[in-house]
mmCIF file of C-alpha atoms in Angstrom:
data_model
loop_
_atom_site.group_PDB
_atom_site.id
_atom_site.type_symbol
_atom_site.label_atom_id
_atom_site.label_comp_id
_atom_site.label_asym_id
_atom_site.label_seq_id
_atom_site.Cartn_x
_atom_site.Cartn_y
_atom_site.Cartn_z
ATOM 1 C CA UNK H 1 281.444 -49.305 220.225
ATOM 2 C CA UNK H 2 280.303 -46.155 218.458
ATOM 3 C CA UNK H 3 276.597 -46.182 217.588
ATOM 4 C CA UNK H 4 275.888 -46.760 213.885
ATOM 5 C CA UNK H 5 273.986 -43.475 213.272
ATOM 6 C CA UNK H 6 276.824 -41.397 214.974
ATOM 7 C CA UNK H 7 279.496 -43.265 212.922
ATOM 8 C CA UNK H 8 277.666 -42.610 209.687
ATOM 9 C CA UNK H 9 277.145 -38.897 210.560
ATOM 10 C CA UNK H 10 280.871 -38.553 211.254
ATOM 11 C CA UNK H 11 281.773 -40.218 207.940
ATOM 12 C CA UNK H 12 279.466 -37.862 206.092
ATOM 13 C CA UNK H 13 281.015 -34.795 207.708
ATOM 14 C CA UNK H 14 284.559 -35.936 206.907
ATOM 15 C CA UNK H 15 283.517 -36.505 203.241
ATOM 16 C CA UNK H 16 282.004 -33.073 203.047
ATOM 17 C CA UNK H 17 285.148 -31.526 204.571
ATOM 18 C CA UNK H 18 287.351 -33.322 202.005
ATOM 19 C CA UNK H 19 285.074 -32.163 199.149
ATOM 20 C CA UNK H 20 285.330 -28.579 200.391
ATOM 21 C CA UNK H 21 289.132 -28.583 200.713
ATOM 22 C CA UNK H 22 289.492 -30.092 197.232
ATOM 23 C CA UNK H 23 287.188 -27.555 195.666
ATOM 24 C CA UNK H 24 289.000 -24.607 197.341
ATOM 25 C CA UNK H 25 292.494 -26.025 196.269
ATOM 26 C CA UNK H 26 291.220 -26.497 192.683
ATOM 27 C CA UNK H 27 289.681 -23.119 192.466
ATOM 28 C CA UNK H 28 292.730 -21.287 193.648
ATOM 29 C CA UNK H 29 295.091 -22.638 190.947
ATOM 30 C CA UNK H 30 296.627 -20.012 188.623
ATOM 31 C CA UNK H 31 295.342 -20.241 185.039
ATOM 32 C CA UNK H 32 297.063 -17.285 183.455
ATOM 33 C CA UNK H 33 298.088 -13.674 183.483
ATOM 34 C CA UNK H 34 296.649 -10.331 182.208
ATOM 35 C CA UNK H 35 298.986 -9.124 179.491
ATOM 36 C CA UNK H 36 297.146 -6.050 178.075
ATOM 37 C CA UNK H 37 294.258 -3.871 179.153
ATOM 38 C CA UNK H 38 292.324 -0.958 177.571
ATOM 39 C CA UNK H 39 290.045 -0.277 180.550
ATOM 40 C CA UNK H 40 288.693 -1.801 183.770
ATOM 41 C CA UNK H 41 288.685 -5.550 184.184
ATOM 42 C CA UNK H 42 287.280 -7.349 187.189
ATOM 43 C CA UNK H 43 287.484 -10.859 188.444
ATOM 44 C CA UNK H 44 284.593 -12.273 190.579
ATOM 45 C CA UNK H 45 286.051 -14.917 192.850
ATOM 46 C CA UNK H 46 284.401 -18.128 194.054
ATOM 47 C CA UNK H 47 283.815 -16.641 197.448
ATOM 48 C CA UNK H 48 281.907 -13.681 195.975
ATOM 49 C CA UNK H 49 284.595 -11.189 196.343
ATOM 50 C CA UNK H 50 285.428 -8.883 193.349
ATOM 51 C CA UNK H 51 289.056 -8.027 192.483
ATOM 52 C CA UNK H 52 290.024 -5.242 190.147
ATOM 53 C CA UNK H 53 292.773 -6.526 187.921
ATOM 54 C CA UNK H 54 295.719 -4.824 186.291
ATOM 55 C CA UNK H 55 298.379 -5.738 183.754
ATOM 56 C CA UNK H 56 300.424 -8.749 185.243
ATOM 57 C CA UNK H 57 297.597 -9.787 187.519
ATOM 58 C CA UNK H 58 297.050 -13.510 187.723
ATOM 59 C CA UNK H 59 293.698 -15.110 186.972
ATOM 60 C CA UNK H 60 292.635 -18.309 188.548
ATOM 61 C CA UNK H 61 290.309 -21.280 188.043
ATOM 62 C CA UNK H 62 286.856 -20.350 189.163
ATOM 63 C CA UNK H 63 287.268 -16.652 188.199
ATOM 64 C CA UNK H 64 284.410 -14.889 186.356
ATOM 65 C CA UNK H 65 286.127 -12.136 184.294
ATOM 66 C CA UNK H 66 284.099 -9.126 183.566
ATOM 67 C CA UNK H 67 284.994 -6.358 181.067
ATOM 68 C CA UNK H 68 283.555 -2.789 180.975
ATOM 69 C CA UNK H 69 282.081 -1.156 177.937
ATOM 70 C CA UNK H 70 285.417 0.136 176.642
ATOM 71 C CA UNK H 71 287.602 -2.660 177.850
ATOM 72 C CA UNK H 72 289.570 -5.203 175.798
ATOM 73 C CA UNK H 73 291.594 -7.573 177.903
ATOM 74 C CA UNK H 74 294.327 -9.944 176.692
ATOM 75 C CA UNK H 75 294.775 -13.069 178.938
ATOM 76 C CA UNK H 76 297.820 -15.403 178.406
ATOM 77 C CA UNK H 77 297.181 -18.796 179.874
ATOM 78 C CA UNK H 78 299.876 -20.972 181.354
ATOM 79 C CA UNK H 79 300.096 -23.080 178.226
ATOM 80 C CA UNK H 80 300.877 -19.925 176.168
ATOM 81 C CA UNK H 81 297.405 -19.835 174.617
ATOM 82 C CA UNK H 82 295.838 -16.378 174.448
ATOM 83 C CA UNK H 83 292.267 -15.090 174.959
ATOM 84 C CA UNK H 84 291.239 -11.593 174.086
ATOM 85 C CA UNK H 85 288.013 -10.470 175.701
ATOM 86 C CA UNK H 86 285.707 -7.929 174.075
ATOM 87 C CA UNK H 87 284.022 -5.008 175.941
ATOM 88 C CA UNK H 88 280.855 -6.022 177.961
ATOM 89 C CA UNK H 89 281.884 -9.624 178.261
ATOM 90 C CA UNK H 90 281.346 -12.118 181.043
ATOM 91 C CA UNK H 91 283.741 -15.089 180.922
ATOM 92 C CA UNK H 92 284.314 -17.907 183.350
ATOM 93 C CA UNK H 93 287.518 -19.974 183.742
ATOM 94 C CA UNK H 94 285.717 -23.092 184.978
ATOM 95 C CA UNK H 95 288.766 -25.380 184.832
ATOM 96 C CA UNK H 96 292.287 -24.876 183.427
ATOM 97 C CA UNK H 97 295.213 -27.051 184.253
ATOM 98 C CA UNK H 98 298.406 -27.675 182.269
ATOM 99 C CA UNK H 99 301.781 -29.216 183.215
ATOM 100 C CA UNK H 100 304.322 -29.723 180.462
ATOM 101 C CA UNK H 101 305.336 -33.218 181.807
ATOM 102 C CA UNK H 102 301.796 -34.439 182.612
ATOM 103 C CA UNK H 103 299.577 -34.456 179.511
ATOM 104 C CA UNK H 104 297.041 -36.663 181.184
ATOM 105 C CA UNK H 105 296.198 -33.784 183.606
ATOM 106 C CA UNK H 106 295.193 -31.316 180.820
ATOM 107 C CA UNK H 107 291.765 -29.696 181.253
ATOM 108 C CA UNK H 108 290.416 -26.495 179.695
ATOM 109 C CA UNK H 109 286.785 -25.726 180.246
ATOM 110 C CA UNK H 110 285.496 -22.133 179.818
ATOM 111 C CA UNK H 111 282.030 -20.458 179.703
ATOM 112 C CA UNK H 112 281.254 -17.409 177.645
ATOM 113 C CA UNK H 113 278.093 -16.034 179.267
ATOM 114 C CA UNK H 114 277.848 -12.893 177.167
ATOM 115 C CA UNK H 115 279.927 -10.717 174.997
ATOM 116 C CA UNK H 116 282.766 -11.950 172.819
ATOM 117 C CA UNK H 117 286.328 -13.205 172.655
ATOM 118 C CA UNK H 118 289.157 -14.252 170.340
ATOM 119 C CA UNK H 119 290.873 -17.567 171.258
ATOM 120 C CA UNK H 120 294.368 -18.744 170.090
ATOM 121 C CA UNK H 121 295.209 -22.356 170.791
ATOM 122 C CA UNK H 122 298.185 -23.083 172.966
ATOM 123 C CA UNK H 123 300.158 -26.110 173.899
ATOM 124 C CA UNK H 124 297.266 -27.841 175.705
ATOM 125 C CA UNK H 125 294.996 -27.616 172.610
ATOM 126 C CA UNK H 126 297.728 -28.779 170.372
ATOM 127 C CA UNK H 127 298.376 -32.029 172.242
ATOM 128 C CA UNK H 128 294.886 -32.708 173.815
ATOM 129 C CA UNK H 129 292.405 -30.754 171.774
ATOM 130 C CA UNK H 130 289.596 -32.969 172.887
ATOM 131 C CA UNK H 131 290.002 -31.628 176.433
ATOM 132 C CA UNK H 132 289.082 -28.008 175.390
ATOM 133 C CA UNK H 133 285.568 -26.794 175.759
ATOM 134 C CA UNK H 134 284.135 -23.364 175.371
ATOM 135 C CA UNK H 135 280.600 -23.479 176.689
ATOM 136 C CA UNK H 136 277.972 -20.909 175.832
ATOM 137 C CA UNK H 137 274.186 -20.762 176.519
ATOM 138 C CA UNK H 138 273.561 -21.933 172.900
ATOM 139 C CA UNK H 139 276.235 -24.433 172.167
ATOM 140 C CA UNK H 140 279.689 -25.734 173.156
ATOM 141 C CA UNK H 141 282.757 -25.046 170.973
ATOM 142 C CA UNK H 142 285.584 -27.601 170.430
ATOM 143 C CA UNK H 143 288.832 -26.939 168.624
ATOM 144 C CA UNK H 144 291.043 -28.599 165.983
ATOM 145 C CA UNK H 145 294.174 -26.408 166.476
ATOM 146 C CA UNK H 146 292.551 -23.030 166.053
ATOM 147 C CA UNK H 147 292.159 -19.287 166.159
ATOM 148 C CA UNK H 148 288.516 -18.364 166.283
ATOM 149 C CA UNK H 149 286.188 -15.543 167.343
ATOM 150 C CA UNK H 150 283.010 -16.223 169.342
ATOM 151 C CA UNK H 151 280.329 -13.891 170.338
ATOM 152 C CA UNK H 152 277.149 -14.578 172.284
ATOM 153 C CA UNK H 153 274.123 -12.182 172.159
ATOM 154 C CA UNK H 154 271.778 -12.834 175.084
ATOM 155 C CA UNK H 155 268.030 -12.536 174.673
ATOM 156 C CA UNK H 156 266.461 -9.283 175.585
ATOM 157 C CA UNK H 157 265.315 -9.042 179.250
ATOM 158 C CA UNK H 158 261.534 -9.748 179.625
ATOM 159 C CA UNK H 159 259.645 -6.443 179.320
ATOM 160 C CA UNK H 160 262.739 -4.577 178.417
ATOM 161 C CA UNK H 161 263.193 -2.552 175.177
ATOM 162 C CA UNK H 162 265.192 -4.297 172.386
ATOM 163 C CA UNK H 163 268.401 -2.599 171.294
ATOM 164 C CA UNK H 164 268.119 -0.844 167.862
ATOM 165 C CA UNK H 165 269.507 -2.954 165.053
ATOM 166 C CA UNK H 166 270.588 -5.613 167.474
ATOM 167 C CA UNK H 167 271.757 -8.987 166.077
ATOM 168 C CA UNK H 168 269.309 -11.915 166.842
ATOM 169 C CA UNK H 169 270.196 -13.672 170.176
ATOM 170 C CA UNK H 170 272.567 -16.641 169.903
ATOM 171 C CA UNK H 171 276.057 -17.705 169.332
ATOM 172 C CA UNK H 172 278.098 -16.378 166.433
ATOM 173 C CA UNK H 173 281.422 -17.840 165.358
ATOM 174 C CA UNK H 174 284.174 -16.973 162.944
ATOM 175 C CA UNK H 175 287.197 -19.270 162.204
ATOM 176 C CA UNK H 176 290.442 -17.404 161.441
ATOM 177 C CA UNK H 177 292.678 -20.479 161.362
ATOM 178 C CA UNK H 178 292.194 -24.203 161.694
ATOM 179 C CA UNK H 179 288.820 -25.719 162.470
ATOM 180 C CA UNK H 180 286.214 -25.755 165.259
ATOM 181 C CA UNK H 181 283.106 -27.884 165.888
ATOM 182 C CA UNK H 182 279.936 -26.385 167.476
ATOM 183 C CA UNK H 183 277.593 -28.786 169.201
ATOM 184 C CA UNK H 184 274.467 -28.890 171.256
ATOM 185 C CA UNK H 185 271.571 -31.378 171.704
ATOM 186 C CA UNK H 186 270.051 -30.391 168.258
ATOM 187 C CA UNK H 187 273.260 -31.132 166.276
ATOM 188 C CA UNK H 188 276.921 -30.658 165.493
ATOM 189 C CA UNK H 189 278.647 -28.677 162.697
ATOM 190 C CA UNK H 190 282.296 -28.133 161.799
ATOM 191 C CA UNK H 191 283.523 -24.720 160.677
ATOM 192 C CA UNK H 192 286.798 -24.228 158.790
ATOM 193 C CA UNK H 193 289.129 -21.275 158.217
ATOM 194 C CA UNK H 194 287.186 -18.211 156.696
ATOM 195 C CA UNK H 195 283.655 -19.637 157.656
ATOM 196 C CA UNK H 196 280.946 -18.099 159.858
ATOM 197 C CA UNK H 197 278.348 -19.781 161.900
ATOM 198 C CA UNK H 198 275.283 -19.073 164.044
ATOM 199 C CA UNK H 199 273.445 -21.045 166.716
ATOM 200 C CA UNK H 200 270.305 -19.466 168.067
ATOM 201 C CA UNK H 201 269.749 -21.671 171.139
ATOM 202 C CA UNK H 202 270.205 -25.206 172.565
ATOM 203 C CA UNK H 203 266.971 -26.310 170.852
ATOM 204 C CA UNK H 204 268.172 -25.463 167.245
ATOM 205 C CA UNK H 205 271.374 -26.791 165.527
ATOM 206 C CA UNK H 206 274.371 -24.714 164.359
ATOM 207 C CA UNK H 207 274.148 -23.337 160.765
ATOM 208 C CA UNK H 208 276.710 -22.068 158.255
ATOM 209 C CA UNK H 209 276.368 -18.446 157.263
ATOM 210 C CA UNK H 210 277.442 -17.338 153.769
ATOM 211 C CA UNK H 211 278.893 -13.953 154.947
ATOM 212 C CA UNK H 212 279.981 -12.197 158.062
ATOM 213 C CA UNK H 213 276.802 -11.603 160.080
ATOM 214 C CA UNK H 214 278.212 -8.393 161.586
ATOM 215 C CA UNK H 215 280.946 -9.863 163.931
ATOM 216 C CA UNK H 216 283.185 -6.981 164.942
ATOM 217 C CA UNK H 217 286.392 -7.468 166.793
ATOM 218 C CA UNK H 218 288.748 -4.607 166.774
ATOM 219 C CA UNK H 219 291.089 -4.638 169.799
ATOM 220 C CA UNK H 220 293.980 -2.245 169.981
ATOM 221 C CA UNK H 221 297.051 -3.174 167.841
ATOM 222 C CA UNK H 222 298.994 -4.240 170.867
ATOM 223 C CA UNK H 223 296.501 -6.863 171.542
ATOM 224 C CA UNK H 224 297.152 -8.876 168.319
ATOM 225 C CA UNK H 225 298.127 -12.351 169.449
ATOM 226 C CA UNK H 226 301.861 -12.976 169.131
ATOM 227 C CA UNK H 227 303.276 -15.350 166.558
ATOM 228 C CA UNK H 228 304.949 -17.243 169.433
ATOM 229 C CA UNK H 229 301.657 -18.548 170.817
ATOM 230 C CA UNK H 230 301.985 -22.208 171.566
ATOM 231 C CA UNK H 231 305.719 -21.942 171.640
ATOM 232 C CA UNK H 232 307.839 -21.405 174.751
ATOM 233 C CA UNK H 233 306.383 -22.101 178.107
ATOM 234 C CA UNK H 234 304.471 -19.211 179.670
ATOM 235 C CA UNK H 235 304.035 -18.067 183.332
ATOM 236 C CA UNK H 236 306.288 -16.659 185.966
ATOM 237 C CA UNK H 237 304.542 -13.191 186.179
ATOM 238 C CA UNK H 238 303.713 -11.747 189.516
ATOM 239 C CA UNK H 239 300.371 -10.126 190.429
ATOM 240 C CA UNK H 240 300.421 -6.380 190.136
ATOM 241 C CA UNK H 241 300.780 -4.495 193.339
ATOM 242 C CA UNK H 242 297.791 -2.305 192.512
ATOM 243 C CA UNK H 243 295.310 -5.134 192.620
ATOM 244 C CA UNK H 244 292.536 -4.458 195.071
ATOM 245 C CA UNK H 245 289.574 -6.457 196.446
ATOM 246 C CA UNK H 246 286.003 -4.984 196.468
ATOM 247 C CA UNK H 247 284.143 -6.435 199.434
#
């Protein structure tokens, strides 16, 4: 009979192996496709490798997408939703799964670490809006069938010079259609079409702003989300042959 300690150790190793296999399988699932670019776009993979993306490149769960200072990037996800990333943005696709015949498997969790984006709700958000989360360092955004703009301004680095005329650090939101709710441990607030909001940090609640606080979002005309968003199923694009990996 196998000693108890050895048996327990083997079980622990098997459990770790299964966890690793599951994590790698989950991270490698395709979440969407790059449809438009105005400059360099990179994807930092779960294994630390960095891939330079092109139009028709696929993006996967676990990717951290990084835009350069002149780059706008339009990503169409597999549920036909669209996200346009602003220049100097860091955006993580933490979890995204959608299958037309399996609504119980819907999951959409993103993290906006810095910069800004415009999000247009797709099929997942229309049928399972409660399973959509856009996390930021100041609050989490939920949707109600929505087109919205979010911008996160990080605090200045300790000891570093503050940018001239910079907006105060925090999360800024603008609702173009529908409604969103912004929540953190200090409170929750809904924002409707035409409204603007600001959340300084996790210790302070979201607040309604009377006017545009200076949110600027001017992608090229070709980046304007199509009117067919949320309609026919998306997908089927192949990765561009010019993708390359930076080791």
